[in-house]
């Protein structure tokens, strides 16, 4: 029987110690969130452990099985730590890119034409270029 890990992590986050952080992050509409350790403490309602201030790995993102409650909370909410400044006690969280988000290459956005023959139906007149783009 296959386990839906994402669903299980969300259940842990909703019931866990860092539930308020999970809920706060779920409610944000931005792609990035710059914050301080103090602000996180205000959100969660208790002081972060001393290890959060002493050890950078405390802020590591959750990958695979196992992991720490705090990483499960921001990971299940769709976020990951991007920058951690231990001296300033500040960090930057970013939304994770989801698998269903299409990854578009430059070629998808602006397809290249071969250097061969100039298309017969394409001219350099503004009106013709506009009509050509509208037909594509």
PDB file of C-alpha atoms in Angstrom:
ATOM      1  CA  UNK A   1       0.000   0.000   0.000  1.00  0.00           C
ATOM      2  CA  UNK A   2       1.437   3.367  -1.068  1.00  0.00           C
ATOM      3  CA  UNK A   3       1.490   6.180   1.454  1.00  0.00           C
ATOM      4  CA  UNK A   4       0.678   9.724   0.402  1.00  0.00           C
ATOM      5  CA  UNK A   5       3.611  11.357   2.199  1.00  0.00           C
ATOM      6  CA  UNK A   6       2.536  14.934   1.470  1.00  0.00           C
ATOM      7  CA  UNK A   7      -0.852  14.278   3.046  1.00  0.00           C
ATOM      8  CA  UNK A   8       0.758  12.676   6.109  1.00  0.00           C
ATOM      9  CA  UNK A   9       3.178  15.603   6.517  1.00  0.00           C
ATOM     10  CA  UNK A  10       0.248  18.046   6.357  1.00  0.00           C
ATOM     11  CA  UNK A  11      -1.520  16.051   9.076  1.00  0.00           C
ATOM     12  CA  UNK A  12       1.612  16.208  11.252  1.00  0.00           C
ATOM     13  CA  UNK A  13       1.961  19.958  10.624  1.00  0.00           C
ATOM     14  CA  UNK A  14      -1.685  20.660  11.451  1.00  0.00           C
ATOM     15  CA  UNK A  15      -1.445  18.821  14.776  1.00  0.00           C
ATOM     16  CA  UNK A  16       2.194  19.522  15.613  1.00  0.00           C
ATOM     17  CA  UNK A  17       4.073  21.949  17.767  1.00  0.00           C
ATOM     18  CA  UNK A  18       4.553  24.369  14.850  1.00  0.00           C
ATOM     19  CA  UNK A  19       0.890  24.337  13.796  1.00  0.00           C
ATOM     20  CA  UNK A  20       0.593  28.132  14.003  1.00  0.00           C
ATOM     21  CA  UNK A  21       3.585  28.596  11.700  1.00  0.00           C
ATOM     22  CA  UNK A  22       2.041  26.148   9.223  1.00  0.00           C
ATOM     23  CA  UNK A  23      -1.292  28.010   9.293  1.00  0.00           C
ATOM     24  CA  UNK A  24       0.397  31.405   8.971  1.00  0.00           C
ATOM     25  CA  UNK A  25       2.419  30.289   5.938  1.00  0.00           C
ATOM     26  CA  UNK A  26      -0.654  28.750   4.316  1.00  0.00           C
ATOM     27  CA  UNK A  27      -2.350  32.147   4.606  1.00  0.00           C
ATOM     28  CA  UNK A  28       0.414  34.138   2.911  1.00  0.00           C
ATOM     29  CA  UNK A  29      -0.125  35.167  -0.695  1.00  0.00           C
ATOM     30  CA  UNK A  30       3.452  36.249  -1.457  1.00  0.00           C
ATOM     31  CA  UNK A  31       6.190  34.168  -3.073  1.00  0.00           C
ATOM     32  CA  UNK A  32       8.800  35.180  -0.478  1.00  0.00           C
ATOM     33  CA  UNK A  33       8.639  36.030   3.198  1.00  0.00           C
ATOM     34  CA  UNK A  34      11.480  37.796   5.021  1.00  0.00           C
ATOM     35  CA  UNK A  35      11.192  37.391   8.738  1.00  0.00           C
ATOM     36  CA  UNK A  36      13.090  37.271  12.004  1.00  0.00           C
ATOM     37  CA  UNK A  37      13.369  34.583  14.626  1.00  0.00           C
ATOM     38  CA  UNK A  38      11.444  36.905  16.975  1.00  0.00           C
ATOM     39  CA  UNK A  39       8.558  37.244  14.532  1.00  0.00           C
ATOM     40  CA  UNK A  40       8.354  33.463  14.208  1.00  0.00           C
ATOM     41  CA  UNK A  41       8.279  33.218  18.005  1.00  0.00           C
ATOM     42  CA  UNK A  42       5.397  35.694  18.068  1.00  0.00           C
ATOM     43  CA  UNK A  43       3.497  33.597  15.521  1.00  0.00           C
ATOM     44  CA  UNK A  44       4.071  30.239  17.228  1.00  0.00           C
ATOM     45  CA  UNK A  45       3.539  31.588  20.734  1.00  0.00           C
ATOM     46  CA  UNK A  46       6.726  30.281  22.363  1.00  0.00           C
ATOM     47  CA  UNK A  47      10.502  30.750  22.208  1.00  0.00           C
ATOM     48  CA  UNK A  48      12.472  28.862  19.607  1.00  0.00           C
ATOM     49  CA  UNK A  49      14.864  26.320  21.089  1.00  0.00           C
ATOM     50  CA  UNK A  50      18.438  27.414  21.672  1.00  0.00           C
ATOM     51  CA  UNK A  51      19.555  25.120  18.845  1.00  0.00           C
ATOM     52  CA  UNK A  52      17.639  27.345  16.376  1.00  0.00           C
ATOM     53  CA  UNK A  53      19.951  30.199  17.305  1.00  0.00           C
ATOM     54  CA  UNK A  54      23.145  28.162  17.494  1.00  0.00           C
ATOM     55  CA  UNK A  55      22.963  25.650  14.653  1.00  0.00           C
ATOM     56  CA  UNK A  56      22.240  26.475  11.028  1.00  0.00           C
ATOM     57  CA  UNK A  57      21.030  22.886  10.308  1.00  0.00           C
ATOM     58  CA  UNK A  58      17.994  23.555  12.519  1.00  0.00           C
ATOM     59  CA  UNK A  59      16.700  25.629   9.582  1.00  0.00           C
ATOM     60  CA  UNK A  60      17.346  22.911   6.974  1.00  0.00           C
ATOM     61  CA  UNK A  61      14.480  21.981   4.678  1.00  0.00           C
ATOM     62  CA  UNK A  62      12.669  18.675   4.988  1.00  0.00           C
ATOM     63  CA  UNK A  63      13.758  16.154   2.370  1.00  0.00           C
ATOM     64  CA  UNK A  64      12.618  12.562   2.331  1.00  0.00           C
ATOM     65  CA  UNK A  65      11.449  10.703   5.395  1.00  0.00           C
ATOM     66  CA  UNK A  66      11.963  11.685   8.977  1.00  0.00           C
ATOM     67  CA  UNK A  67      12.779  15.263   9.736  1.00  0.00           C
ATOM     68  CA  UNK A  68      12.031  17.859  12.312  1.00  0.00           C
ATOM     69  CA  UNK A  69       8.667  19.343  13.214  1.00  0.00           C
ATOM     70  CA  UNK A  70       9.589  22.879  12.161  1.00  0.00           C
ATOM     71  CA  UNK A  71      10.774  21.734   8.707  1.00  0.00           C
ATOM     72  CA  UNK A  72       7.652  19.617   8.271  1.00  0.00           C
ATOM     73  CA  UNK A  73       5.527  22.674   9.130  1.00  0.00           C
ATOM     74  CA  UNK A  74       6.986  25.028   6.522  1.00  0.00           C
ATOM     75  CA  UNK A  75       7.472  22.235   3.977  1.00  0.00           C
ATOM     76  CA  UNK A  76       3.876  21.006   4.240  1.00  0.00           C
ATOM     77  CA  UNK A  77       2.705  24.607   3.807  1.00  0.00           C
ATOM     78  CA  UNK A  78       4.628  24.740   0.528  1.00  0.00           C
ATOM     79  CA  UNK A  79       7.626  26.794   1.677  1.00  0.00           C
ATOM     80  CA  UNK A  80      11.369  26.279   2.046  1.00  0.00           C
ATOM     81  CA  UNK A  81      14.161  28.214   3.695  1.00  0.00           C
ATOM     82  CA  UNK A  82      16.208  30.115   1.130  1.00  0.00           C
ATOM     83  CA  UNK A  83      18.539  32.262   3.247  1.00  0.00           C
ATOM     84  CA  UNK A  84      19.347  32.089   6.934  1.00  0.00           C
ATOM     85  CA  UNK A  85      21.384  34.791   8.660  1.00  0.00           C
ATOM     86  CA  UNK A  86      22.303  33.351  12.032  1.00  0.00           C
ATOM     87  CA  UNK A  87      24.020  36.567  13.227  1.00  0.00           C
ATOM     88  CA  UNK A  88      21.030  38.796  12.405  1.00  0.00           C
ATOM     89  CA  UNK A  89      18.563  36.073  13.427  1.00  0.00           C
ATOM     90  CA  UNK A  90      16.705  36.537  10.159  1.00  0.00           C
ATOM     91  CA  UNK A  91      15.655  34.327   7.300  1.00  0.00           C
ATOM     92  CA  UNK A  92      14.016  34.281   3.914  1.00  0.00           C
ATOM     93  CA  UNK A  93      11.408  31.666   3.085  1.00  0.00           C
ATOM     94  CA  UNK A  94      10.297  31.025  -0.513  1.00  0.00           C
ATOM     95  CA  UNK A  95       7.416  29.094  -1.938  1.00  0.00           C
ATOM     96  CA  UNK A  96       8.463  25.723  -3.285  1.00  0.00           C
ATOM     97  CA  UNK A  97       8.012  25.133  -6.976  1.00  0.00           C
ATOM     98  CA  UNK A  98       5.353  22.474  -7.302  1.00  0.00           C
ATOM     99  CA  UNK A  99       5.628  19.569  -9.697  1.00  0.00           C
ATOM    100  CA  UNK A 100       2.480  20.636 -11.529  1.00  0.00           C
ATOM    101  CA  UNK A 101       3.902  24.113 -12.196  1.00  0.00           C
ATOM    102  CA  UNK A 102       4.991  24.009 -15.805  1.00  0.00           C
ATOM    103  CA  UNK A 103       8.688  24.581 -16.263  1.00  0.00           C
ATOM    104  CA  UNK A 104       8.929  26.671 -19.397  1.00  0.00           C
ATOM    105  CA  UNK A 105      12.140  27.119 -21.267  1.00  0.00           C
ATOM    106  CA  UNK A 106      13.107  30.209 -23.212  1.00  0.00           C
ATOM    107  CA  UNK A 107      12.389  28.228 -26.402  1.00  0.00           C
ATOM    108  CA  UNK A 108       8.795  27.666 -25.254  1.00  0.00           C
ATOM    109  CA  UNK A 109       8.276  31.373 -24.692  1.00  0.00           C
ATOM    110  CA  UNK A 110      10.205  32.677 -27.686  1.00  0.00           C
ATOM    111  CA  UNK A 111      10.642  29.926 -30.281  1.00  0.00           C
ATOM    112  CA  UNK A 112      13.645  30.314 -32.546  1.00  0.00           C
ATOM    113  CA  UNK A 113      13.316  30.309 -36.295  1.00  0.00           C
ATOM    114  CA  UNK A 114      15.873  28.619 -38.446  1.00  0.00           C
ATOM    115  CA  UNK A 115      18.298  30.887 -40.224  1.00  0.00           C
ATOM    116  CA  UNK A 116      17.034  29.475 -43.495  1.00  0.00           C
ATOM    117  CA  UNK A 117      14.547  31.101 -45.823  1.00  0.00           C
ATOM    118  CA  UNK A 118      12.485  34.100 -44.677  1.00  0.00           C
ATOM    119  CA  UNK A 119       8.830  33.045 -44.237  1.00  0.00           C
ATOM    120  CA  UNK A 120       6.829  34.017 -47.313  1.00  0.00           C
ATOM    121  CA  UNK A 121       3.876  35.280 -45.274  1.00  0.00           C
ATOM    122  CA  UNK A 122       5.988  37.485 -42.976  1.00  0.00           C
ATOM    123  CA  UNK A 123       6.831  41.079 -43.811  1.00  0.00           C
ATOM    124  CA  UNK A 124       8.405  43.877 -41.805  1.00  0.00           C
ATOM    125  CA  UNK A 125       5.315  46.063 -41.886  1.00  0.00           C
ATOM    126  CA  UNK A 126       3.925  46.598 -38.391  1.00  0.00           C
ATOM    127  CA  UNK A 127       0.400  45.588 -39.394  1.00  0.00           C
ATOM    128  CA  UNK A 128       1.645  42.368 -40.992  1.00  0.00           C
ATOM    129  CA  UNK A 129       3.785  41.458 -37.979  1.00  0.00           C
ATOM    130  CA  UNK A 130       0.822  41.965 -35.668  1.00  0.00           C
ATOM    131  CA  UNK A 131      -1.434  39.865 -37.895  1.00  0.00           C
ATOM    132  CA  UNK A 132       1.226  37.132 -38.038  1.00  0.00           C
ATOM    133  CA  UNK A 133       1.517  36.949 -34.206  1.00  0.00           C
ATOM    134  CA  UNK A 134      -2.252  36.875 -33.806  1.00  0.00           C
ATOM    135  CA  UNK A 135      -2.545  33.904 -36.193  1.00  0.00           C
ATOM    136  CA  UNK A 136       0.039  31.827 -34.294  1.00  0.00           C
TER     137      UNK A 136
END
